[in-house]
Coordinates of C-alpha atoms in Angstrom, one line a residue:
X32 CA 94.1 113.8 71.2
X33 CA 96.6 116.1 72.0
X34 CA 100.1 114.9 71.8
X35 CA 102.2 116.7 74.5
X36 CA 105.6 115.5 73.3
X37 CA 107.2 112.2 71.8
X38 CA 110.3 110.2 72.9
X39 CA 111.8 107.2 71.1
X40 CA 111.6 104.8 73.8
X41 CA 108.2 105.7 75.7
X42 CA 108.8 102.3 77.6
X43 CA 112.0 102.8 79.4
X44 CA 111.0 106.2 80.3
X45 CA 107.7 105.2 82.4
X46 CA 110.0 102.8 83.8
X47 CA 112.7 104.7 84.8
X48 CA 109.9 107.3 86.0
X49 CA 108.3 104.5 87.7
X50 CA 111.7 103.5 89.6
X51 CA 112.6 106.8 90.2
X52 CA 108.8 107.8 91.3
X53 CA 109.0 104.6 93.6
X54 CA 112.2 105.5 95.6
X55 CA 111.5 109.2 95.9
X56 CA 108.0 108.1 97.8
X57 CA 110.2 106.1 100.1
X58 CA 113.5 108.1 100.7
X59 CA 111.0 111.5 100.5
X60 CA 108.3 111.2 103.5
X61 CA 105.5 113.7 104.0
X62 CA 106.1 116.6 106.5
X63 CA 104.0 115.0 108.8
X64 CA 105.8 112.6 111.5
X65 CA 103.4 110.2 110.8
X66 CA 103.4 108.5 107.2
X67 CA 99.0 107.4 107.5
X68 CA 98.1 111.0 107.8
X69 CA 99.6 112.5 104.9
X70 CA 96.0 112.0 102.9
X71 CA 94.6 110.0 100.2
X72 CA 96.0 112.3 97.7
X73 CA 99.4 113.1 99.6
X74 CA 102.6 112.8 96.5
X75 CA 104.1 109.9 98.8
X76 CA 100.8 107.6 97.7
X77 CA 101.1 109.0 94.3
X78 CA 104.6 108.5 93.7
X79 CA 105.2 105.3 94.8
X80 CA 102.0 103.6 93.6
X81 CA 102.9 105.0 89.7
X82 CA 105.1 101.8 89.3
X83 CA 102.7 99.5 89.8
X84 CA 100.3 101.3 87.3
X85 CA 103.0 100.8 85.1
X86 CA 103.1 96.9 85.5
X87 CA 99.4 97.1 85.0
X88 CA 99.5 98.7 81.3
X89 CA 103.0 96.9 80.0
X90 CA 102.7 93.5 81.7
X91 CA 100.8 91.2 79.3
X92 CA 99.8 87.9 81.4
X93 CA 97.2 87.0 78.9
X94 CA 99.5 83.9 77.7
X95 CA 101.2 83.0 81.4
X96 CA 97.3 82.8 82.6
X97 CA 95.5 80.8 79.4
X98 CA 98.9 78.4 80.0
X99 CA 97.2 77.1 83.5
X100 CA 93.7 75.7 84.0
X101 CA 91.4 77.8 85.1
X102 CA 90.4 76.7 88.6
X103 CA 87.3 74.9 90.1
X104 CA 85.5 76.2 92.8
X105 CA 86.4 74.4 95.5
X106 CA 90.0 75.9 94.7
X107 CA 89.0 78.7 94.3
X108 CA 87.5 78.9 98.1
X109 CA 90.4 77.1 99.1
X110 CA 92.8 79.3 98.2
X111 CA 90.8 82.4 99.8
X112 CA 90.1 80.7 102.7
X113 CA 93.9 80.4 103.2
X114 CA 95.2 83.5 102.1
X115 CA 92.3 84.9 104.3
X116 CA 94.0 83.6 107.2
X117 CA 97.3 84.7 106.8
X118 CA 95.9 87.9 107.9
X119 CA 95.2 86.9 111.3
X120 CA 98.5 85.3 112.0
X121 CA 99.8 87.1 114.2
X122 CA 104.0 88.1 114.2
X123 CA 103.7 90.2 117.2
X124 CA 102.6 88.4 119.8
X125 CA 103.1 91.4 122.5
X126 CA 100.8 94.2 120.6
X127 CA 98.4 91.3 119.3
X128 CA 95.5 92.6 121.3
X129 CA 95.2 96.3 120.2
X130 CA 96.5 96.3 116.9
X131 CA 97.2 92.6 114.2
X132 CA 99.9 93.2 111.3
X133 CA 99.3 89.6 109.7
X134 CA 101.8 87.6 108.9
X135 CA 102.7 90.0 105.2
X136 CA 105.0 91.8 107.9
X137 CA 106.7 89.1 109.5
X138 CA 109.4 89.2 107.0
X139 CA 110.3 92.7 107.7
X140 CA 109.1 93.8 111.2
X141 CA 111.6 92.4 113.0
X142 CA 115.4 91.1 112.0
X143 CA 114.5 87.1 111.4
X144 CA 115.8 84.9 114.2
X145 CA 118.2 82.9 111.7
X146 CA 119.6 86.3 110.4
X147 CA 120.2 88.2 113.9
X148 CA 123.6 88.7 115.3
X149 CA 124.3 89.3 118.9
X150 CA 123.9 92.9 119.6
X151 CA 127.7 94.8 120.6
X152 CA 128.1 97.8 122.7
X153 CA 126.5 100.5 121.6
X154 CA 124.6 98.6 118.7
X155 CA 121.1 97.2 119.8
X156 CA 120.3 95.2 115.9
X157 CA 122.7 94.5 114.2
X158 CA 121.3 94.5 110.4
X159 CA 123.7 92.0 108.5
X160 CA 122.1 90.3 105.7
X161 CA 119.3 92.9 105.8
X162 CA 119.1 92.4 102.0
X163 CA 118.2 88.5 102.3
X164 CA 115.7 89.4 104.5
X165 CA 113.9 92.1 102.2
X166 CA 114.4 89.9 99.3
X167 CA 112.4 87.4 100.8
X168 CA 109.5 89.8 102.0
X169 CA 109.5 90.7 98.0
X170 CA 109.6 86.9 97.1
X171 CA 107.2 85.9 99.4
X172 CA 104.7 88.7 98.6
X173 CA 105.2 87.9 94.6
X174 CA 104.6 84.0 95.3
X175 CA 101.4 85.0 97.3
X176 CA 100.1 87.0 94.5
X177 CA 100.7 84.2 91.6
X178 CA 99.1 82.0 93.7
X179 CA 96.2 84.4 94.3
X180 CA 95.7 85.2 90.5
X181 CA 95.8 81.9 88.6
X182 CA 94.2 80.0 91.3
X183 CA 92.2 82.4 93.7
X184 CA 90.4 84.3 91.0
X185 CA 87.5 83.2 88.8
X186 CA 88.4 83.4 84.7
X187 CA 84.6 84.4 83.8
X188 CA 82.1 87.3 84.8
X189 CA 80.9 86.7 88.4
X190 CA 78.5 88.9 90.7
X191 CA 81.2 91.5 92.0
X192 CA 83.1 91.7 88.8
X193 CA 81.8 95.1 87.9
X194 CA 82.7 96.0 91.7
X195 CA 86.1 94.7 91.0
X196 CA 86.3 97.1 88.1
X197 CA 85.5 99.9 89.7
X198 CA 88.2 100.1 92.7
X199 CA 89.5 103.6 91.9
X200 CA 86.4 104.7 93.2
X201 CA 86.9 102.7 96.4
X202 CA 90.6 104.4 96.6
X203 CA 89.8 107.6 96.4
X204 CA 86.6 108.2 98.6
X205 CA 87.4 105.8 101.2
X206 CA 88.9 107.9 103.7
X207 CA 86.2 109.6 105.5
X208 CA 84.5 106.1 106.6
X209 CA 88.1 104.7 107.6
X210 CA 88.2 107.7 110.1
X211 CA 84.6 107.0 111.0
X212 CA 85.2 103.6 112.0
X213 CA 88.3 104.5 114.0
X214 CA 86.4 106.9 115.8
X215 CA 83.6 104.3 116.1
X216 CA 86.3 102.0 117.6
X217 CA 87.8 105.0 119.8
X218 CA 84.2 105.4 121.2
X219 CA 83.8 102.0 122.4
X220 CA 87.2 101.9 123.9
X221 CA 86.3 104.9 126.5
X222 CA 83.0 102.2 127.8
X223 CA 86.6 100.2 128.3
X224 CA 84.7 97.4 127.1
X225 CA 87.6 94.5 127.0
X226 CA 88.1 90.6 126.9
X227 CA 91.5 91.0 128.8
X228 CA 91.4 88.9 131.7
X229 CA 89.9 86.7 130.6
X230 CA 91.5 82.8 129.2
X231 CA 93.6 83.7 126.5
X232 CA 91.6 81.5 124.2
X233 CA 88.7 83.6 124.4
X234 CA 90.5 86.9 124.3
X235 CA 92.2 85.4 121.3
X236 CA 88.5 84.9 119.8
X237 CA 87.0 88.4 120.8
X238 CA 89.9 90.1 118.8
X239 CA 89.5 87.8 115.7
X240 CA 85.7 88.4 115.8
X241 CA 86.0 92.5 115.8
X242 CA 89.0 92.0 113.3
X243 CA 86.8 90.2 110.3
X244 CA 83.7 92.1 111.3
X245 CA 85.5 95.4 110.2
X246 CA 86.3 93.6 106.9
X247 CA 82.7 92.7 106.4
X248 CA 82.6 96.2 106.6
X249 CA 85.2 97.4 104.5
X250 CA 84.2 94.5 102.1
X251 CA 80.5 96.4 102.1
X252 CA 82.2 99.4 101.9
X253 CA 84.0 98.5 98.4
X254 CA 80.9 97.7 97.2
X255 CA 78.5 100.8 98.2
X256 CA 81.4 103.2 96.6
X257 CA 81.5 101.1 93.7
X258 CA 78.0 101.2 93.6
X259 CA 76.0 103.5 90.4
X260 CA 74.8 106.3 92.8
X261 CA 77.9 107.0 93.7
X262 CA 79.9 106.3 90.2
X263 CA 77.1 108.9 88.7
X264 CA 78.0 111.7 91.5
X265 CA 81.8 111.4 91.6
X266 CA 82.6 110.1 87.9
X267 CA 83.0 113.5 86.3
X268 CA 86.3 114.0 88.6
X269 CA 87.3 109.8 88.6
X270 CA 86.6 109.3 85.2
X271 CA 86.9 112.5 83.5
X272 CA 86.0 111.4 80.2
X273 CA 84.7 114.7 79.1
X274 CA 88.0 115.7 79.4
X275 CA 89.5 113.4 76.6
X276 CA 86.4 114.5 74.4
X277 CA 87.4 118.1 75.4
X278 CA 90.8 117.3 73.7
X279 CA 90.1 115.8 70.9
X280 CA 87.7 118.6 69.8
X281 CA 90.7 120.8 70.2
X282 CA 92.5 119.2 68.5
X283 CA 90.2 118.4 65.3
X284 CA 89.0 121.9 65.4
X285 CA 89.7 123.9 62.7
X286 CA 93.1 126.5 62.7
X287 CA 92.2 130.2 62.7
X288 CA 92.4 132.7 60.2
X289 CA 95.8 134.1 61.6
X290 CA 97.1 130.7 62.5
X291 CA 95.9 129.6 58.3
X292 CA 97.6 133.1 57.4

């Protein structure tokens, strides 16, 4: 293969790429006011998911996962079954009905009760000990995720391993059926079709019961992108292995006469 240049600590350069990558996608927004409709290939999702790519091809947890049992499957549903519901834990209780954030933002959607001051004059939140609060969104999120991967996730080949796999595919292409399904969701509100009114108890099940049927359907979305038909259409631009063959040919290919002379 080609080799485009060579440093003497490859490492430390993807990581201080991947740092640098990271904060530019924060601190540099899209044009757009609005951060979701910058696109699936806008340089803000690029830039600040290159880190965790990073972690992905340095971070051998080959040892740190043989070191614990693998887990049964009763512990393995149990596990799901609880970090399922985390998602439906509501932290706003005042936009609960049109919109859930789960309870992966309570840590950072509003200032925590045990870390808010009383407002002054002419400052409505007052923002001391904002880093205790973002440290513990990052430690909570990095405990969930431990938890998830040495107890939550089957240690042999199952049925939606291959689909598991195959997620780039999912990334990229799943765009056009998000904004389907929000215009799906946009045409039923117009029948103003709506629980309100109704005992909270049941309003509180209506909007659970549309919440995990659209992720049965992102769920069967995963799959049907992941799915052969579509690998075999949209693999020459996802997986653009012809264009590693394409460069190793190039590069095992003989010199020319005036390059020889």
């Amino acid at each position: 293969m080609i080799t485009m240049f060579t440093v003497r600590w490859p490492k430390a350069l993807q990581i201080a790429l991947g740092i640098g990558s990271g904060l530019l996608g924060v601190y540099w927004p899209p044009a757009s006011p609005n951060p979701w409709e910058a696109g699936t290939f806008a340089y803000q999702r690029a830039l600040c998911l290159f880190p965790f790519y990073l972690m992905g091809q340095h971070l051998d947890i080959s040892g740190f996962v043989q070191a614990v049992p693998a887990p049964s499957s009763a512990r393995i549903l149990t596990v799901w079954t609880a970090m399922m519901s985390l998602l439906y834990l509501e932290n706003q209780p005042d936009v609960w009905k049109s919109v859930t954030f789960g309870v992966f933002e309570v840590l950072e959607t509003d200032t925590a009760p045990f870390l808010r001051y009383p407002s002054a004059p002419g400052c409505a939140e007052d923002y001391k000990l904002l880093w205790a609060r973002y440290f513990a969104a990052v430690a909570y999120r990095t405990f969930s995720l431990l938890v998830f991967l040495l107890f939550g996730v089957p240690r042999g080949k199952t049925w939606f391993t291959e689909a598991g796999s195959m997620t780039m595919y999912a990334y990229l292409l799943h765009a056009p059926f998000v904004r389907g399904a929000a215009m799906a969701l946009s045409y039923l509100a117009s029948f103003d079709i709506r629980l309100f009114g109704w005992p909270p108890l049941v309003e509180f099940a209506g909007f659970m019961a549309l919440a995990c049927a659209l992720n049965l359907y992102f769920v069967g979305l995963v799959y049907a992108l992941t799915s052969q038909p579509v690998r075999s259409v949209f693999g020459i631009f996802i997986e653009p292995t012809w264009l590693l063959r394409l460069a190793d040919q190039m590069s095992l290919s003989p010199p020319s006469k005036k390059e020889a002379d």
